[in-house]
Amino acid sequence: MSILTLVNSLKSRKHGAGVLILCTSLAVPFLPGALAAPADVAAPKPPEPAALYDTGTPSADQLGGDIIAQKAGWTKIEKAGPIKGDAVLTTAGLSVVARSKGAGIEIHGGDGKAWKLRSTLVPSGEGDWKIDGVKALQGDATSAGMEVTLAGKAGKVVLGLSVEAGKPIVKTKPVSGAEGLKMVGDSRFGILPDFFADDMVLDARTIPVDKTEVPGENFFMELLDEGSSIVTAVWDKSKRDPVLTLGGEKPARMIKNVELFYGEGGLIWIAVLEQKGIWATEEITADNVKKRTTLNWDVPFKAKWKGNFMRVDHTVDSWEFMHNPGSRGGWSGVVGSYEHPCWVVDNNGAKGMIEPPTKFPNGNFAGPFLVYPIDRVKETPLDKMTITDVMRNSLGIGPCEYIMDAAGQGVANRGIYTCSVEHTVPILFEYGWQKDERVYLNTMLREVQVFVKAIQDRINSYVDFREQTLKYLAEQKTAHADQAEFIGKLEEQTKRIQTNKANGIDPVSKMVAQIKPEIMGDVRRIDVGGTAAGIAGVGLGQDNAVAQCRQKVKILRQMATIEMALNPKSADVAKEMRKRTQQILRSPFGHEMR
């Protein structure tokens, strides 16, 4: 009989239906986003082949969606050579059009029957461009490609473009002269997915400057067409961060173009995810910030859906949606018990619901709430793609995990949690089983010290981060006197991180030393239950401390990130703060994840 079965059996005998659960793992609030699917998931369709077409006749106007869908008079090209009319690369959900009279490479998204222009690609730099020639590359049903020459005042640039069957992604390669690409097209929202903390959400209405640099770490998303399209750029190497150009006045202010830069030997991929409900938004106001709101959004397919709550200071709190939760209740070392703020209810269709997490620090929410599919679950249809799918299919799994620092995102756990000691040890003593289970008890008492020491060390790494960061910021105040106000805000947030080093291991070791002699004794000399509760009390204090440290660093990271978009002069300090915060946020313990 296992010790868990044993203890639960004893607990059941004494308390009827009561069941004891050992705390050997901890739920992480960011993880329960998997949406359950019906049992009869449809078999996937064969992937749509990749193809390159020659329209035969140049068009002075953009190709309409019906023209792309019908392909009337077009010729499929599979051999390298010149194009007579306009060139169109097609694959599942994506058409890439190079018109001989066009001003750029036009990216269309669609379902094969209806197509819409989503973005126009031109080389980076100032001035207008014109397509000056197109050459077909060798292709087959699995892949197709072309080389496009564009002419501008800076000279000529040649870009290679290719698509693969079944993937709504075009790979771009600088063949000659290209420093980078501009994605031209209006969007209110841009997102920089953050796999260590919370996303960076850019709302054009809140960015006062007309040109700014943002800290893109290989990915940038634009949300288009009122929830019907997401255009995502992915790159493996880059000479510099993305540059955004904005224009217009509120409420019509938009991101007009996004400039991306090739690194040496690097590539840029552009993907289009096309479906009604692929993203959604809801405005959070004083009227609904403390209320439960049903979104005007039907979940289009099963996935991990990520929700971003905007705060008044433009930072973001990111959560994953729960699905049909029996209870939304959770526990956090930051605030104790809480209600999960975003979930899906299946009732004649899957509807999204939110209730902003105002209980958490800096919980003053206002502005747009956004939701999009961040990753797959096992029930996600094979013909649907998420943002993580785009990254993996662009970069490849190995490079993608390296760039995303997948190892650093993993949750660490060591030893046995203190609540296990509190729940298990007193019952074994109460029923006189401690001698028979002495090996298990001694192992538990050893491993709980491993756990306490690990959390203690993690807290102390945050304390060290606080000290080192304050030193760095003090230096930057002198070096960047014009940024003193911004740096002062970073200092204020950094000072909220715990000041004193933790030392939970000493009191826990003393209490363990008091319990151990009792295992083989016949007479109780101490209150074993009270001592075990004391161990759990130390653990709870450390759990709360480490969670609060992480929360404060996440907010610090957001503050630096958003300032870079609002104030381009802050870029040097903001970039360094992102590097520092990413390093300390790597390899968290489960207890600090909220």
Coordinates of C-alpha atoms in Angstrom, one line a residue:
M1 CA 0.0 0.0 0.0
S2 CA 1.4 3.4 -0.9
I3 CA 1.7 6.1 1.7
L4 CA -0.8 8.2 -0.1
T5 CA -3.4 5.4 -0.1
L6 CA -2.5 4.6 3.5
V7 CA -3.0 8.1 4.8
N8 CA -6.2 8.7 2.7
S9 CA -7.6 5.4 4.1
L10 CA -6.9 6.5 7.6
K11 CA -8.3 9.9 7.0
S12 CA -11.4 8.3 5.5
R13 CA -12.0 6.0 8.5
K14 CA -11.8 8.8 10.9
H15 CA -13.6 11.5 9.0
G16 CA -16.0 9.6 6.7
A17 CA -15.7 10.9 3.1
G18 CA -12.8 13.3 3.8
V19 CA -9.8 12.7 1.6
L20 CA -6.3 13.9 2.2
I21 CA -4.3 15.2 -0.7
L22 CA -0.5 15.5 -0.5
C23 CA 0.8 18.8 -1.8
T24 CA 3.4 17.4 -4.3
S25 CA 2.5 19.8 -7.1
L26 CA 1.0 23.3 -7.4
A27 CA -1.5 24.5 -10.0
V28 CA -0.1 27.3 -12.2
P29 CA -2.8 29.9 -13.1
F30 CA -1.3 30.6 -16.5
L31 CA -1.6 27.0 -17.7
P32 CA -5.3 25.9 -17.5
G33 CA -6.1 27.4 -20.9
A34 CA -6.6 24.1 -22.8
L35 CA -10.1 24.0 -24.3
A36 CA -11.7 20.6 -24.4
A37 CA -12.9 19.4 -27.7
P38 CA -15.8 17.1 -28.7
A39 CA -14.8 13.5 -29.0
D40 CA -15.6 13.4 -32.8
V41 CA -12.9 15.7 -34.0
A42 CA -13.0 15.7 -37.8
A43 CA -10.2 14.2 -39.7
P44 CA -7.9 16.8 -41.3
K45 CA -8.2 17.7 -44.9
P46 CA -5.1 17.1 -47.2
P47 CA -3.0 20.2 -47.2
E48 CA -3.6 22.6 -50.0
P49 CA -0.7 22.4 -52.5
A50 CA 1.7 25.3 -53.0
A51 CA 1.6 26.9 -56.5
L52 CA 2.9 29.8 -58.6
Y53 CA 0.6 31.2 -61.2
D54 CA 1.2 33.6 -64.1
T55 CA -2.0 35.7 -64.7
G56 CA -0.9 36.2 -68.4
T57 CA -1.9 39.9 -68.4
P58 CA -0.5 42.6 -66.1
S59 CA -3.1 44.4 -64.0
A60 CA -2.9 48.1 -63.1
D61 CA -5.2 47.5 -60.1
Q62 CA -5.0 45.3 -57.1
L63 CA -6.4 41.8 -57.8
G64 CA -9.8 41.4 -56.2
G65 CA -10.6 38.5 -54.0
D66 CA -12.9 37.0 -56.6
I67 CA -10.1 37.2 -59.3
I68 CA -7.7 35.3 -57.0
A69 CA -10.3 32.7 -56.2
Q70 CA -11.3 32.0 -59.8
K71 CA -7.8 32.1 -61.3
A72 CA -9.5 32.5 -64.7
G73 CA -6.9 32.3 -67.6
W74 CA -4.0 31.8 -65.2
T75 CA -1.2 29.4 -65.9
K76 CA 0.5 27.3 -63.2
I77 CA 4.3 27.6 -63.4
E78 CA 6.6 24.9 -62.2
K79 CA 9.8 25.7 -64.0
A80 CA 12.2 28.6 -63.5
G81 CA 11.7 31.5 -66.0
P82 CA 10.2 34.9 -66.6
I83 CA 6.6 35.9 -65.8
K84 CA 4.4 37.4 -68.6
G85 CA 1.6 38.9 -66.5
D86 CA 1.4 39.2 -62.8
A87 CA 2.8 36.5 -60.4
V88 CA 0.7 34.9 -57.7
L89 CA 2.0 32.5 -55.1
T90 CA -0.8 30.5 -53.4
T91 CA -1.1 28.0 -50.5
A92 CA -3.6 27.3 -47.8
G93 CA -5.1 30.7 -46.6
L94 CA -2.4 32.8 -48.3
S95 CA -1.8 34.5 -51.7
V96 CA 1.2 36.5 -52.5
V97 CA 0.8 38.8 -55.5
A98 CA 3.6 40.6 -57.4
R99 CA 2.0 42.8 -60.1
S100 CA 4.3 44.0 -62.7
K101 CA 2.7 47.5 -62.3
G102 CA 2.4 47.2 -58.5
A103 CA 4.0 49.4 -55.8
G104 CA 4.9 46.4 -53.6
I105 CA 4.2 42.7 -52.9
E106 CA 0.6 42.2 -51.9
I107 CA -0.3 39.7 -49.1
H108 CA -3.8 38.4 -49.2
G109 CA -5.5 36.2 -46.7
G110 CA -8.5 34.0 -47.4
D111 CA -10.2 30.7 -47.4
G112 CA -9.8 29.9 -51.1
K113 CA -13.2 31.4 -51.9
A114 CA -12.8 34.9 -50.5
W115 CA -9.6 36.9 -50.3
K116 CA -8.7 40.2 -48.7
L117 CA -5.5 42.3 -49.0
R118 CA -3.9 42.2 -45.5
S119 CA -0.5 43.8 -46.0
T120 CA 1.9 45.2 -48.7
L121 CA 5.6 44.4 -48.5
V122 CA 8.2 46.9 -49.7
P123 CA 11.9 47.2 -49.0
S124 CA 12.9 49.2 -45.9
G125 CA 14.0 52.8 -46.4
E126 CA 12.4 56.0 -47.5
G127 CA 10.5 56.6 -50.8
D128 CA 8.2 54.7 -53.1
W129 CA 8.9 51.4 -54.8
K130 CA 7.8 49.8 -58.0
I131 CA 8.0 46.2 -59.1
D132 CA 10.6 46.0 -61.8
G133 CA 10.5 42.3 -62.7
V134 CA 9.5 38.8 -61.5
K135 CA 11.2 35.5 -62.1
A136 CA 9.7 32.1 -61.3
L137 CA 11.7 29.6 -59.4
Q138 CA 11.6 25.8 -59.7
G139 CA 8.6 24.4 -57.8
D140 CA 6.2 21.5 -57.2
A141 CA 3.1 20.8 -55.2
T142 CA 5.1 21.0 -51.9
S143 CA 6.7 24.4 -52.5
A144 CA 6.7 27.3 -54.9
G145 CA 8.7 30.5 -55.2
M146 CA 9.7 33.6 -57.1
E147 CA 12.2 36.4 -57.1
V148 CA 10.9 39.9 -57.3
T149 CA 12.9 43.0 -58.3
L150 CA 11.8 46.3 -56.9
A151 CA 13.1 49.7 -57.9
G152 CA 13.3 52.8 -55.8
K153 CA 15.3 56.0 -55.4
A154 CA 17.9 54.0 -53.5
G155 CA 18.4 51.6 -56.4
K156 CA 17.2 48.1 -57.0
V157 CA 16.4 45.3 -54.5
V158 CA 15.8 41.6 -55.2
L159 CA 13.7 39.6 -52.8
G160 CA 13.2 35.8 -52.8
L161 CA 9.7 34.6 -51.7
S162 CA 8.5 31.1 -51.2
V163 CA 5.6 29.2 -49.8
E164 CA 5.0 25.6 -48.7
A165 CA 1.9 23.4 -49.0
G166 CA -0.6 23.8 -46.2
K167 CA 1.1 26.7 -44.4
P168 CA -0.2 30.3 -44.6
I169 CA 3.4 31.6 -44.4
V170 CA 5.6 33.3 -47.0
K171 CA 9.4 33.1 -46.4
T172 CA 11.3 36.2 -47.6
K173 CA 15.0 36.2 -48.4
P174 CA 17.2 39.2 -49.3
V175 CA 18.8 38.2 -52.6
S176 CA 20.5 41.5 -53.2
G177 CA 20.3 45.0 -51.9
A178 CA 17.6 44.5 -49.2
E179 CA 18.3 45.7 -45.7
G180 CA 14.8 44.9 -44.5
L181 CA 11.1 44.9 -45.2
K182 CA 8.2 47.2 -44.4
M183 CA 4.7 45.7 -43.8
V184 CA 2.4 48.4 -45.0
G185 CA -1.2 48.5 -43.8
D186 CA -3.3 50.0 -41.1
S187 CA -3.9 48.4 -37.7
R188 CA -4.9 49.7 -34.4
F189 CA -3.3 46.9 -32.3
G190 CA 0.2 45.4 -32.4
I191 CA 1.3 42.7 -30.0
L192 CA 4.8 41.5 -29.0
P193 CA 4.2 38.1 -27.5
D194 CA 6.2 37.6 -24.3
F195 CA 6.8 34.1 -23.2
F196 CA 8.5 35.1 -19.9
A197 CA 6.0 37.5 -18.5
D198 CA 3.0 39.5 -20.0
D199 CA 2.6 40.5 -23.6
M200 CA 3.3 44.0 -24.8
V201 CA 0.2 45.4 -26.4
L202 CA 0.5 48.5 -28.6
D203 CA -2.6 50.5 -29.0
A204 CA -2.0 53.2 -31.7
R205 CA -4.4 55.5 -29.9
T206 CA -2.1 55.7 -26.9
I207 CA 1.3 56.3 -28.7
P208 CA 1.8 60.0 -29.2
V209 CA 4.9 59.8 -31.5
D210 CA 4.7 59.1 -35.3
K211 CA 7.8 56.9 -35.4
T212 CA 9.1 54.6 -32.7
E213 CA 11.2 51.5 -32.1
V214 CA 9.9 48.6 -30.1
P215 CA 11.8 45.7 -28.5
G216 CA 10.7 42.9 -30.9
E217 CA 12.3 39.6 -30.0
N218 CA 11.8 37.8 -33.3
F219 CA 8.0 38.2 -33.4
F220 CA 5.4 40.9 -34.1
M221 CA 1.7 40.6 -34.6
E222 CA -0.9 42.9 -36.1
L223 CA -4.6 42.4 -35.4
L224 CA -6.8 43.3 -38.4
D225 CA -10.3 43.5 -39.7
E226 CA -12.3 43.5 -36.5
G227 CA -11.3 40.0 -35.4
S228 CA -10.9 38.3 -38.7
S229 CA -7.2 38.3 -39.4
I230 CA -3.8 38.3 -37.6
V231 CA -0.7 39.1 -39.6
T232 CA 2.5 37.9 -37.9
A233 CA 6.1 38.6 -38.7
V234 CA 8.9 36.2 -37.6
W235 CA 12.6 36.6 -38.1
D236 CA 15.6 34.6 -37.1
K237 CA 18.3 37.4 -37.1
S238 CA 18.0 41.2 -37.1
K239 CA 20.3 44.2 -37.1
R240 CA 17.9 46.2 -35.0
D241 CA 14.5 46.3 -33.4
P242 CA 11.3 46.9 -35.4
V243 CA 10.3 50.5 -36.2
L244 CA 6.7 51.5 -36.2
T245 CA 5.3 54.4 -38.2
L246 CA 2.0 55.8 -36.9
G247 CA -0.5 58.3 -38.3
G248 CA -3.9 59.9 -37.8
E249 CA -5.7 61.3 -34.8
K250 CA -7.8 59.5 -32.2
P251 CA -9.9 57.5 -32.7
A252 CA -8.6 56.9 -36.2
R253 CA -5.0 56.8 -35.2
M254 CA -3.3 53.6 -36.7
I255 CA 0.0 51.8 -37.0
K256 CA 0.7 52.6 -40.7
N257 CA 3.7 50.3 -41.3
V258 CA 6.1 48.1 -39.4
E259 CA 9.7 48.1 -40.6
L260 CA 11.7 44.9 -40.0
F261 CA 15.4 44.3 -40.6
Y262 CA 17.4 41.3 -41.9
G263 CA 20.4 40.2 -40.0
E264 CA 23.4 38.7 -41.7
G265 CA 22.2 35.5 -43.5
G266 CA 18.7 36.1 -41.9
L267 CA 15.2 35.5 -43.1
I268 CA 11.8 37.1 -42.4
W269 CA 8.5 35.2 -42.6
I270 CA 5.1 36.7 -42.9
A271 CA 2.0 34.7 -41.9
V272 CA -1.7 35.4 -42.1
L273 CA -4.1 33.6 -39.8
E274 CA -7.6 34.1 -41.3
Q275 CA -10.9 33.3 -39.6
K276 CA -13.8 35.1 -38.0
G277 CA -13.0 35.3 -34.3
I278 CA -9.3 34.6 -34.6
W279 CA -9.0 37.5 -32.2
A280 CA -11.4 39.7 -30.3
T281 CA -11.5 42.8 -28.2
E282 CA -13.7 44.3 -25.4
E283 CA -13.3 47.8 -24.0
I284 CA -12.8 47.8 -20.2
T285 CA -14.4 50.9 -18.6
A286 CA -15.3 52.1 -15.1
D287 CA -18.7 50.6 -15.7
N288 CA -17.5 47.0 -16.3
V289 CA -14.1 46.8 -14.7
K290 CA -15.5 45.0 -11.6
K291 CA -18.2 43.1 -13.4
R292 CA -18.5 39.8 -15.3
T293 CA -18.8 40.5 -19.0
T294 CA -19.8 38.2 -21.8
L295 CA -17.6 38.9 -24.9
N296 CA -19.1 39.5 -28.3
W297 CA -16.9 36.5 -29.4
D298 CA -17.5 32.9 -30.2
V299 CA -14.5 30.6 -29.8
P300 CA -13.8 29.5 -33.4
F301 CA -11.7 26.4 -32.5
K302 CA -10.1 24.6 -29.6
A303 CA -6.8 26.1 -28.5
K304 CA -5.0 27.9 -25.7
W305 CA -6.5 31.3 -26.0
K306 CA -4.5 34.1 -24.3
G307 CA -6.2 37.2 -22.9
N308 CA -4.6 40.5 -22.3
F309 CA -6.0 43.0 -19.8
M310 CA -4.8 46.6 -20.3
R311 CA -4.0 48.8 -17.3
V312 CA -4.4 52.6 -17.2
D313 CA -0.6 52.9 -17.4
H314 CA -0.6 50.8 -20.6
T315 CA 1.0 47.8 -19.1
V316 CA -0.7 44.4 -19.5
D317 CA -1.7 41.4 -17.4
S318 CA -1.8 38.2 -19.5
W319 CA -3.9 35.1 -18.7
E320 CA -5.0 32.0 -20.5
F321 CA -8.7 31.2 -20.8
M322 CA -10.1 28.3 -18.7
H323 CA -12.8 26.1 -20.3
N324 CA -16.1 25.3 -18.6
P325 CA -14.5 25.6 -15.2
G326 CA -16.4 24.0 -12.3
S327 CA -14.7 26.6 -10.2
R328 CA -12.7 29.7 -11.2
G329 CA -11.1 29.7 -7.8
G330 CA -7.3 29.8 -7.5
W331 CA -4.6 30.6 -5.0
S332 CA -1.7 33.1 -5.4
G333 CA 1.1 34.0 -3.1
V334 CA 0.5 37.6 -4.2
V335 CA -3.2 38.0 -3.2
G336 CA -4.2 34.6 -1.7
S337 CA -7.5 33.3 -3.1
Y338 CA -8.8 34.8 -6.4
E339 CA -11.2 34.1 -9.3
H340 CA -9.7 33.3 -12.7
P341 CA -10.4 36.3 -14.9
C342 CA -11.1 34.8 -18.3
W343 CA -13.0 31.6 -19.2
V344 CA -15.1 30.0 -21.9
V345 CA -18.6 28.6 -21.3
D346 CA -20.1 26.1 -23.7
N347 CA -23.8 26.8 -23.9
N348 CA -25.2 26.6 -27.5
G349 CA -21.7 27.7 -28.7
A350 CA -18.5 28.5 -26.8
K351 CA -18.7 32.1 -25.5
G352 CA -15.8 33.9 -23.9
M353 CA -16.3 35.7 -20.5
I354 CA -14.0 38.0 -18.5
E355 CA -13.9 39.6 -15.1
P356 CA -10.8 41.8 -14.7
P357 CA -8.3 40.6 -12.0
T358 CA -8.5 43.8 -10.0
K359 CA -7.5 42.0 -6.8
F360 CA -3.9 41.8 -8.0
P361 CA -1.3 44.6 -7.6
N362 CA -1.6 47.4 -10.1
G363 CA -5.1 46.1 -10.9
N364 CA -6.4 49.4 -12.3
F365 CA -7.6 48.2 -15.6
A366 CA -8.9 50.4 -18.5
G367 CA -8.8 50.2 -22.2
P368 CA -8.9 47.2 -24.6
F369 CA -9.0 43.6 -23.6
L370 CA -7.6 41.4 -26.3
V371 CA -7.7 37.6 -26.9
Y372 CA -5.9 35.5 -29.5
P373 CA -4.8 31.8 -29.9
I374 CA -1.3 31.5 -28.5
D375 CA -0.8 27.7 -28.8
R376 CA -2.3 24.3 -29.6
V377 CA -3.9 21.7 -27.4
K378 CA -4.3 18.1 -28.4
E379 CA -7.9 18.8 -29.7
T380 CA -6.9 21.7 -31.9
P381 CA -7.8 20.8 -35.5
L382 CA -4.8 20.0 -37.6
D383 CA -5.8 22.6 -40.3
K384 CA -5.9 25.4 -37.7
M385 CA -2.8 27.4 -36.7
T386 CA -1.9 29.4 -33.6
I387 CA 0.8 31.9 -33.1
T388 CA 3.2 29.3 -31.7
D389 CA 2.5 27.2 -34.8
V390 CA 3.6 30.1 -37.0
M391 CA 6.8 30.4 -35.0
R392 CA 7.6 26.7 -35.2
N393 CA 6.7 26.4 -38.9
S394 CA 8.8 29.5 -39.7
L395 CA 11.9 29.0 -37.6
G396 CA 11.8 25.2 -37.2
I397 CA 11.2 23.5 -33.8
G398 CA 14.8 23.6 -32.6
P399 CA 15.6 27.2 -33.5
C400 CA 12.2 28.3 -32.3
E401 CA 12.7 26.7 -28.9
Y402 CA 16.2 28.3 -28.7
I403 CA 14.9 31.8 -29.6
M404 CA 11.9 31.5 -27.3
D405 CA 14.3 30.1 -24.6
A406 CA 11.9 27.2 -23.9
A407 CA 14.3 25.9 -21.3
G408 CA 14.0 29.1 -19.3
Q409 CA 10.2 29.0 -19.4
G410 CA 10.0 25.7 -17.7
V411 CA 8.6 25.6 -14.2
A412 CA 11.1 24.2 -11.6
N413 CA 10.2 22.2 -8.5
R414 CA 12.5 20.6 -6.0
G415 CA 11.9 18.6 -2.9
I416 CA 8.6 18.1 -1.1
Y417 CA 6.2 21.0 -0.3
T418 CA 5.8 22.1 3.3
C419 CA 2.1 21.5 3.2
S420 CA 2.8 17.8 2.7
V421 CA 4.5 17.7 6.1
E422 CA 1.6 19.5 7.7
H423 CA -1.0 17.2 6.3
T424 CA 0.8 13.8 6.5
V425 CA 3.1 13.7 9.5
P426 CA 0.5 14.4 12.3
I427 CA -1.8 11.7 11.0
L428 CA 0.9 9.1 10.9
F429 CA 1.8 9.9 14.5
E430 CA -1.9 10.0 15.5
Y431 CA -2.5 6.4 14.3
G432 CA 0.9 5.1 15.4
W433 CA 2.2 4.4 11.9
Q434 CA 5.3 6.5 12.2
K435 CA 7.7 3.6 13.1
D436 CA 6.5 1.5 10.2
E437 CA 6.8 4.4 7.8
R438 CA 10.1 5.8 9.2
V439 CA 11.9 5.5 5.9
Y440 CA 9.2 7.5 4.2
L441 CA 9.0 10.1 7.0
N442 CA 12.8 10.6 7.1
T443 CA 12.8 11.0 3.3
M444 CA 9.9 13.6 3.6
L445 CA 11.7 15.5 6.3
R446 CA 14.9 15.6 4.2
E447 CA 13.2 16.6 1.0
V448 CA 11.1 19.4 2.7
Q449 CA 14.4 21.0 3.6
V450 CA 15.5 20.8 0.0
F451 CA 12.3 22.6 -1.0
V452 CA 12.6 25.3 1.6
K453 CA 16.3 26.0 0.7
A454 CA 15.4 26.1 -3.1
I455 CA 12.6 28.7 -2.6
Q456 CA 14.9 30.6 -0.2
D457 CA 17.6 30.8 -2.8
R458 CA 15.1 31.9 -5.4
I459 CA 13.9 34.8 -3.2
N460 CA 17.5 35.8 -2.6
S461 CA 18.2 35.9 -6.3
Y462 CA 15.4 38.5 -6.5
V463 CA 16.9 40.5 -3.6
D464 CA 20.2 40.5 -5.5
F465 CA 18.5 41.6 -8.7
R466 CA 16.9 44.5 -6.7
E467 CA 20.3 45.6 -5.5
Q468 CA 22.1 45.3 -8.9
T469 CA 19.2 47.0 -10.8
L470 CA 19.1 50.0 -8.4
K471 CA 22.8 50.4 -8.9
Y472 CA 22.4 50.3 -12.7
L473 CA 19.5 52.7 -12.7
A474 CA 21.4 55.2 -10.5
E475 CA 24.2 55.1 -13.1
Q476 CA 21.8 55.7 -15.9
K477 CA 20.2 58.7 -14.2
T478 CA 23.6 60.4 -14.5
A479 CA 24.2 59.2 -18.0
H480 CA 20.7 60.0 -19.3
A481 CA 19.7 63.1 -17.3
D482 CA 16.9 63.7 -19.8
Q483 CA 15.3 60.4 -18.9
A484 CA 15.4 61.0 -15.1
E485 CA 11.6 60.9 -14.7
F486 CA 11.3 57.5 -16.5
I487 CA 14.3 56.0 -14.7
G488 CA 12.8 57.3 -11.4
K489 CA 9.7 55.3 -12.0
L490 CA 11.8 52.2 -12.7
E491 CA 13.6 52.8 -9.4
E492 CA 10.4 53.2 -7.5
Q493 CA 9.1 49.9 -8.9
T494 CA 12.4 48.1 -8.3
K495 CA 12.4 49.2 -4.6
R496 CA 9.1 47.3 -4.1
I497 CA 11.0 44.1 -4.5
Q498 CA 11.9 42.4 -1.2
T499 CA 14.9 44.0 0.5
N500 CA 16.0 41.4 3.0
K501 CA 17.5 38.0 2.3
A502 CA 15.3 35.1 3.2
N503 CA 16.4 32.4 5.7
G504 CA 13.7 29.8 6.0
I505 CA 16.0 26.8 6.1
D506 CA 17.4 27.5 9.7
P507 CA 14.0 27.4 11.5
V508 CA 12.8 24.5 9.3
S509 CA 15.9 22.5 10.0
K510 CA 15.4 23.0 13.8
M511 CA 11.8 21.9 13.6
V512 CA 12.8 18.8 11.5
A513 CA 15.4 18.0 14.1
Q514 CA 12.7 18.1 16.8
I515 CA 10.4 15.7 14.9
K516 CA 13.0 13.1 13.9
P517 CA 13.6 11.7 17.4
E518 CA 9.9 11.3 17.9
I519 CA 9.6 8.8 15.0
M520 CA 11.1 5.9 17.1
G521 CA 10.0 7.1 20.5
D522 CA 7.1 5.8 22.5
V523 CA 6.4 9.0 24.4
R524 CA 5.6 12.3 22.7
R525 CA 7.9 15.0 24.0
I526 CA 6.7 17.7 21.5
D527 CA 3.5 18.7 19.7
V528 CA 4.2 17.0 16.4
G529 CA 1.2 18.6 14.7
G530 CA 2.1 22.1 15.9
T531 CA 5.7 21.6 14.8
A532 CA 4.6 20.4 11.3
A533 CA 2.3 23.4 11.1
G534 CA 5.3 25.6 11.9
I535 CA 7.2 24.1 9.0
A536 CA 4.2 24.8 6.7
G537 CA 4.0 28.4 8.1
V538 CA 7.6 29.1 7.0
G539 CA 6.8 27.6 3.6
L540 CA 3.7 29.8 3.2
G541 CA 5.7 32.9 4.0
Q542 CA 8.3 32.0 1.4
D543 CA 5.7 31.1 -1.2
N544 CA 4.1 34.5 -0.8
A545 CA 7.4 36.3 -0.9
V546 CA 8.7 34.7 -4.1
A547 CA 5.3 35.2 -5.8
Q548 CA 5.3 38.9 -4.9
C549 CA 8.9 39.3 -6.1
R550 CA 8.0 37.9 -9.5
Q551 CA 4.9 40.0 -9.9
K552 CA 6.9 43.1 -9.2
V553 CA 9.6 42.2 -11.7
K554 CA 6.9 41.5 -14.4
I555 CA 5.5 44.9 -13.9
L556 CA 9.0 46.4 -14.1
R557 CA 9.5 44.6 -17.4
Q558 CA 6.2 46.0 -18.8
M559 CA 7.0 49.5 -17.7
A560 CA 10.4 49.4 -19.5
T561 CA 8.8 47.9 -22.6
I562 CA 5.9 50.3 -23.0
E563 CA 8.1 53.3 -22.4
M564 CA 10.2 52.4 -25.3
A565 CA 7.2 52.6 -27.6
L566 CA 6.0 55.9 -26.1
N567 CA 9.4 57.6 -25.8
P568 CA 12.0 56.5 -28.3
K569 CA 14.8 58.2 -26.3
S570 CA 14.3 55.6 -23.5
A571 CA 15.4 52.8 -25.8
D572 CA 18.9 52.1 -24.4
V573 CA 17.6 51.8 -20.8
A574 CA 14.5 50.0 -21.8
K575 CA 16.3 47.3 -23.7
E576 CA 18.8 46.7 -20.9
M577 CA 15.9 46.4 -18.4
R578 CA 14.2 43.8 -20.7
K579 CA 17.5 41.8 -20.7
R580 CA 17.8 42.0 -16.9
T581 CA 14.2 41.1 -16.2
Q582 CA 14.2 38.2 -18.6
Q583 CA 17.3 36.7 -16.9
I584 CA 15.7 36.8 -13.4
L585 CA 12.4 35.5 -14.7
R586 CA 13.9 32.4 -16.2
S587 CA 13.2 29.0 -14.6
P588 CA 10.6 30.0 -12.1
F589 CA 9.2 27.8 -9.3
G590 CA 5.5 26.9 -9.6
H591 CA 4.8 28.9 -6.4
E592 CA 5.8 32.2 -8.0
M593 CA 3.7 32.0 -11.1
R594 CA 0.9 34.3 -9.9

